[in-house]
GROMACS .gro file of N, CA and C in nm:
model
  300
    1MET      N    1   4.539  -0.077   1.319
    1MET     CA    2   4.418  -0.155   1.328
    1MET      C    3   4.315  -0.077   1.410
    2ILE      N    4   4.192  -0.072   1.363
    2ILE     CA    5   4.085  -0.003   1.434
    2ILE      C    6   4.007  -0.107   1.514
    3ALA      N    7   3.994  -0.082   1.644
    3ALA     CA    8   3.922  -0.175   1.731
    3ALA      C    9   3.772  -0.163   1.707
    4LYS      N   10   3.703  -0.276   1.710
    4LYS     CA   11   3.557  -0.275   1.700
    4LYS      C   12   3.500  -0.228   1.832
    5THR      N   13   3.397  -0.150   1.826
    5THR     CA   14   3.330  -0.108   1.947
    5THR      C   15   3.221  -0.209   1.981
    6SER      N   16   3.207  -0.238   2.108
    6SER     CA   17   3.104  -0.332   2.150
    6SER      C   18   3.000  -0.263   2.236
    7VAL      N   19   3.004  -0.131   2.239
    7VAL     CA   20   2.911  -0.054   2.321
    7VAL      C   21   2.821   0.028   2.229
    8CYS      N   22   2.690   0.023   2.257
    8CYS     CA   23   2.596   0.103   2.180
    8CYS      C   24   2.616   0.250   2.213
    9PRO      N   25   2.596   0.337   2.116
    9PRO     CA   26   2.609   0.480   2.141
    9PRO      C   27   2.503   0.527   2.241
   10ARG      N   28   2.533   0.636   2.306
   10ARG     CA   29   2.443   0.692   2.407
   10ARG      C   30   2.304   0.718   2.351
   11TYR      N   31   2.296   0.774   2.227
   11TYR     CA   32   2.165   0.804   2.169
   11TYR      C   33   2.082   0.678   2.143
   12ALA      N   34   2.148   0.561   2.138
   12ALA     CA   35   2.078   0.435   2.117
   12ALA      C   36   2.045   0.367   2.250
   13GLY      N   37   2.072   0.434   2.360
   13GLY     CA   38   2.036   0.381   2.491
   13GLY      C   39   2.146   0.307   2.564
   14GLY      N   40   2.265   0.301   2.504
   14GLY     CA   41   2.376   0.232   2.569
   14GLY      C   42   2.358   0.081   2.563
   15GLY      N   43   2.433   0.011   2.645
   15GLY     CA   44   2.429  -0.135   2.645
   15GLY      C   45   2.532  -0.193   2.550
   16ARG      N   46   2.522  -0.323   2.527
   16ARG     CA   47   2.615  -0.395   2.439
   16ARG      C   48   2.559  -0.398   2.298
   17LEU      N   49   2.644  -0.369   2.200
   17LEU     CA   50   2.603  -0.369   2.061
   17LEU      C   51   2.593  -0.512   2.010
   18GLU      N   52   2.474  -0.552   1.969
   18GLU     CA   53   2.451  -0.685   1.912
   18GLU      C   54   2.473  -0.683   1.761
   19ALA      N   55   2.424  -0.578   1.696
   19ALA     CA   56   2.437  -0.567   1.550
   19ALA      C   57   2.420  -0.421   1.509
   20TYR      N   58   2.485  -0.387   1.399
   20TYR     CA   59   2.473  -0.253   1.341
   20TYR      C   60   2.441  -0.270   1.194
   21PHE      N   61   2.343  -0.193   1.146
   21PHE     CA   62   2.302  -0.195   1.006
   21PHE      C   63   2.303  -0.052   0.955
   22GLU      N   64   2.349  -0.037   0.832
   22GLU     CA   65   2.333   0.091   0.764
   22GLU      C   66   2.256   0.060   0.636
   23THR      N   67   2.142   0.126   0.619
   23THR     CA   68   2.064   0.109   0.498
   23THR      C   69   2.080   0.234   0.413
   24THR      N   70   2.012   0.239   0.302
   24THR     CA   71   2.019   0.356   0.217
   24THR      C   72   1.967   0.481   0.287
   25ASN      N   73   1.876   0.464   0.385
   25ASN     CA   74   1.815   0.579   0.452
   25ASN      C   75   1.832   0.585   0.603
   26PHE      N   76   1.881   0.478   0.667
   26PHE     CA   77   1.885   0.473   0.814
   26PHE      C   78   2.015   0.414   0.868
   27TYR      N   79   2.046   0.453   0.992
   27TYR     CA   80   2.147   0.387   1.074
   27TYR      C   81   2.069   0.312   1.181
   28ILE      N   82   2.095   0.182   1.196
   28ILE     CA   83   2.019   0.100   1.291
   28ILE      C   84   2.115   0.028   1.385
   29HIS      N   85   2.086   0.041   1.514
   29HIS     CA   86   2.162  -0.029   1.618
   29HIS      C   87   2.069  -0.126   1.689
   30ILE      N   88   2.114  -0.249   1.708
   30ILE     CA   89   2.044  -0.345   1.793
   30ILE      C   90   2.131  -0.360   1.917
   31CYS      N   91   2.076  -0.321   2.030
   31CYS     CA   92   2.152  -0.318   2.155
   31CYS      C   93   2.093  -0.414   2.256
   32SER      N   94   2.179  -0.470   2.339
   32SER     CA   95   2.137  -0.558   2.447
   32SER      C   96   2.164  -0.488   2.579
   33LYS      N   97   2.059  -0.479   2.660
   33LYS     CA   98   2.072  -0.414   2.789
   33LYS      C   99   1.984  -0.487   2.890
   34ASN      N  100   2.043  -0.529   3.000
   34ASN     CA  101   1.970  -0.600   3.105
   34ASN      C  102   1.895  -0.722   3.051
   35GLY      N  103   1.956  -0.793   2.956
   35GLY     CA  104   1.897  -0.914   2.901
   35GLY      C  105   1.790  -0.892   2.795
   36ASN      N  106   1.767  -0.768   2.756
   36ASN     CA  107   1.666  -0.737   2.654
   36ASN      C  108   1.732  -0.673   2.533
   37LEU      N  109   1.671  -0.692   2.415
   37LEU     CA  110   1.719  -0.629   2.293
   37LEU      C  111   1.638  -0.503   2.265
   38PHE      N  112   1.707  -0.402   2.210
   38PHE     CA  113   1.643  -0.276   2.175
   38PHE      C  114   1.686  -0.234   2.034
   39TYR      N  115   1.593  -0.176   1.961
   39TYR     CA  116   1.612  -0.131   1.823
   39TYR      C  117   1.614   0.021   1.823
   40THR      N  118   1.714   0.080   1.758
   40THR     CA  119   1.718   0.224   1.736
   40THR      C  120   1.744   0.247   1.588
   41GLY      N  121   1.657   0.322   1.523
   41GLY     CA  122   1.673   0.355   1.382
   41GLY      C  123   1.673   0.506   1.365
   42ILE      N  124   1.780   0.559   1.308
   42ILE     CA  125   1.796   0.703   1.290
   42ILE      C  126   1.801   0.737   1.141
   43SER      N  127   1.719   0.833   1.100
   43SER     CA  128   1.715   0.877   0.960
   43SER      C  129   1.844   0.949   0.923
   44LYS      N  130   1.899   0.913   0.809
   44LYS     CA  131   2.019   0.981   0.760
   44LYS      C  132   1.987   1.125   0.719
   45SER      N  133   1.868   1.149   0.672
   45SER     CA  134   1.835   1.283   0.621
   45SER      C  135   1.795   1.382   0.730
   46THR      N  136   1.728   1.334   0.836
   46THR     CA  137   1.679   1.427   0.939
   46THR      C  138   1.748   1.413   1.073
   47GLY      N  139   1.811   1.298   1.098
   47GLY     CA  140   1.871   1.273   1.229
   47GLY      C  141   1.769   1.232   1.334
   48LYS      N  142   1.644   1.223   1.295
   48LYS     CA  143   1.538   1.181   1.387
   48LYS      C  144   1.509   1.034   1.366
   49GLY      N  145   1.440   0.975   1.464
   49GLY     CA  146   1.405   0.836   1.445
   49GLY      C  147   1.342   0.771   1.565
   50ILE      N  148   1.343   0.640   1.561
   50ILE     CA  149   1.289   0.554   1.665
   50ILE      C  150   1.402   0.518   1.759
   51ARG      N  151   1.383   0.541   1.887
   51ARG     CA  152   1.489   0.513   1.984
   51ARG      C  153   1.444   0.410   2.088
   52SER      N  154   1.526   0.309   2.103
   52SER     CA  155   1.512   0.208   2.209
   52SER      C  156   1.377   0.137   2.212
   53LEU      N  157   1.332   0.089   2.097
   53LEU     CA  158   1.214   0.003   2.093
   53LEU      C  159   1.253  -0.137   2.135
   54ARG      N  160   1.171  -0.204   2.213
   54ARG     CA  161   1.199  -0.344   2.247
   54ARG      C  162   1.200  -0.425   2.119
   55ALA      N  163   1.295  -0.516   2.109
   55ALA     CA  164   1.311  -0.597   1.989
   55ALA      C  165   1.337  -0.741   2.027
   56TYR      N  166   1.331  -0.829   1.928
   56TYR     CA  167   1.368  -0.968   1.949
   56TYR      C  168   1.428  -1.022   1.821
   57SER      N  169   1.503  -1.129   1.836
   57SER     CA  170   1.566  -1.194   1.721
   57SER      C  171   1.478  -1.312   1.681
   58GLU      N  172   1.447  -1.320   1.551
   58GLU     CA  173   1.364  -1.427   1.500
   58GLU      C  174   1.444  -1.505   1.397
   59GLU      N  175   1.463  -1.633   1.424
   59GLU     CA  176   1.541  -1.720   1.336
   59GLU      C  177   1.488  -1.714   1.193
   60GLY      N  178   1.577  -1.687   1.099
   60GLY     CA  179   1.540  -1.682   0.959
   60GLY      C  180   1.479  -1.550   0.914
   61THR      N  181   1.448  -1.462   1.009
   61THR     CA  182   1.387  -1.333   0.975
   61THR      C  183   1.481  -1.218   1.004
   62GLY      N  184   1.545  -1.220   1.118
   62GLY     CA  185   1.632  -1.112   1.161
   62GLY      C  186   1.584  -1.054   1.292
   63TYR      N  187   1.599  -0.925   1.308
   63TYR     CA  188   1.554  -0.857   1.429
   63TYR      C  189   1.421  -0.789   1.400
   64VAL      N  190   1.330  -0.798   1.496
   64VAL     CA  191   1.196  -0.743   1.481
   64VAL      C  192   1.166  -0.652   1.599
   65ALA      N  193   1.112  -0.534   1.569
   65ALA     CA  194   1.068  -0.440   1.673
   65ALA      C  195   0.930  -0.388   1.633
   66THR      N  196   0.845  -0.365   1.731
   66THR     CA  197   0.712  -0.313   1.703
   66THR      C  198   0.687  -0.184   1.780
   67ASN      N  199   0.608  -0.098   1.719
   67ASN     CA  200   0.570   0.030   1.778
   67ASN      C  201   0.426   0.058   1.734
   68ASN      N  202   0.331   0.024   1.821
   68ASN     CA  203   0.189   0.035   1.788
   68ASN      C  204   0.159  -0.043   1.660
   69ASN      N  205   0.115   0.021   1.553
   69ASN     CA  206   0.078  -0.047   1.429
   69ASN      C  207   0.196  -0.070   1.335
   70TYR      N  208   0.314  -0.027   1.375
   70TYR     CA  209   0.432  -0.039   1.291
   70TYR      C  210   0.521  -0.153   1.337
   71GLU      N  211   0.583  -0.219   1.239
   71GLU     CA  212   0.678  -0.326   1.267
   71GLU      C  213   0.802  -0.301   1.182
   72TYR      N  214   0.918  -0.315   1.243
   72TYR     CA  215   1.047  -0.295   1.176
   72TYR      C  216   1.119  -0.428   1.176
   73VAL      N  217   1.154  -0.476   1.058
   73VAL     CA  218   1.222  -0.605   1.043
   73VAL      C  219   1.351  -0.579   0.967
   74VAL      N  220   1.464  -0.611   1.030
   74VAL     CA  221   1.593  -0.585   0.967
   74VAL      C  222   1.680  -0.710   0.975
   75ASN      N  223   1.752  -0.735   0.864
   75ASN     CA  224   1.850  -0.844   0.859
   75ASN      C  225   1.963  -0.799   0.768
   76GLY      N  226   2.055  -0.888   0.739
   76GLY     CA  227   2.171  -0.851   0.659
   76GLY      C  228   2.141  -0.805   0.518
   77ALA      N  229   2.021  -0.831   0.468
   77ALA     CA  230   1.985  -0.793   0.332
   77ALA      C  231   1.907  -0.662   0.325
   78GLY      N  232   1.819  -0.639   0.424
   78GLY     CA  233   1.737  -0.520   0.415
   78GLY      C  234   1.653  -0.491   0.537
   79LEU      N  235   1.585  -0.378   0.530
   79LEU     CA  236   1.492  -0.332   0.631
   79LEU      C  237   1.355  -0.324   0.567
   80GLU      N  238   1.255  -0.379   0.635
   80GLU     CA  239   1.117  -0.362   0.594
   80GLU      C  240   1.042  -0.291   0.706
   81ILE      N  241   0.966  -0.190   0.669
   81ILE     CA  242   0.881  -0.121   0.765
   81ILE      C  243   0.738  -0.154   0.725
   82LEU      N  244   0.663  -0.210   0.819
   82LEU     CA  245   0.526  -0.250   0.793
   82LEU      C  246   0.430  -0.168   0.879
   83LYS      N  247   0.314  -0.138   0.825
   83LYS     CA  248   0.207  -0.074   0.901
   83LYS      C  249   0.084  -0.162   0.886
   84ASN      N  250   0.032  -0.206   1.000
   84ASN     CA  251  -0.084  -0.296   1.000
   84ASN      C  252  -0.060  -0.419   0.912
   85GLY      N  253   0.064  -0.471   0.914
   85GLY     CA  254   0.097  -0.592   0.840
   85GLY      C  255   0.130  -0.573   0.693
   86ARG      N  256   0.121  -0.450   0.642
   86ARG     CA  257   0.151  -0.424   0.501
   86ARG      C  258   0.283  -0.348   0.490
   87VAL      N  259   0.368  -0.390   0.397
   87VAL     CA  260   0.497  -0.326   0.377
   87VAL      C  261   0.475  -0.185   0.321
   88ILE      N  262   0.529  -0.085   0.391
   88ILE     CA  263   0.517   0.053   0.343
   88ILE      C  264   0.651   0.110   0.298
   89GLN      N  265   0.761   0.046   0.339
   89GLN     CA  266   0.893   0.092   0.295
   89GLN      C  267   0.992  -0.023   0.305
   90THR      N  268   1.083  -0.030   0.207
   90THR     CA  269   1.194  -0.124   0.213
   90THR      C  270   1.322  -0.047   0.184
   91ASP      N  271   1.428  -0.086   0.252
   91ASP     CA  272   1.560  -0.026   0.232
   91ASP      C  273   1.663  -0.138   0.221
   92ARG      N  274   1.755  -0.123   0.130
   92ARG     CA  275   1.864  -0.219   0.115
   92ARG      C  276   1.970  -0.191   0.220
   93VAL      N  277   2.021  -0.297   0.284
   93VAL     CA  278   2.133  -0.282   0.378
   93VAL      C  279   2.261  -0.268   0.298
   94ILE      N  280   2.338  -0.163   0.329
   94ILE     CA  281   2.465  -0.143   0.260
   94ILE      C  282   2.584  -0.173   0.350
   95LYS      N  283   2.558  -0.186   0.483
   95LYS     CA  284   2.663  -0.226   0.576
   95LYS      C  285   2.597  -0.300   0.692
   96TYR      N  286   2.658  -0.413   0.729
   96TYR     CA  287   2.605  -0.495   0.837
   96TYR      C  288   2.723  -0.548   0.918
   97VAL      N  289   2.719  -0.525   1.048
   97VAL     CA  290   2.824  -0.575   1.136
   97VAL      C  291   2.756  -0.647   1.251
   98SER      N  292   2.798  -0.770   1.278
   98SER     CA  293   2.737  -0.850   1.384
   98SER      C  294   2.845  -0.928   1.458
   99GLY      N  295   2.805  -0.988   1.567
   99GLY     CA  296   2.894  -1.077   1.637
   99GLY      C  297   2.987  -1.014   1.737
  100TYR      N  298   2.948  -0.902   1.794
  100TYR     CA  299   3.030  -0.841   1.896
  100TYR      C  300   3.020  -0.926   2.017
   0.00000   0.00000   0.00000
């Protein structure tokens, strides 16, 4: 039996893992640290990405993180990346783990 990890990876800022998503293009960790949620999204193709953005959980929507004019919304079905309120990219979630 493989034990589930409840700790966010170092590159995601550490803390407790709230949720993990894998989309067609990204690995996404939602981490809890000092009572706050953080979003980390890493590109599968480049290994680069957004690290430790403040995030929040929105009932019926999923997890939301903002970075200037960009908004990242992820749930068990997919990831939407918005710029100035307009969807610029969507990715299907292919793996979702929650409830640590």
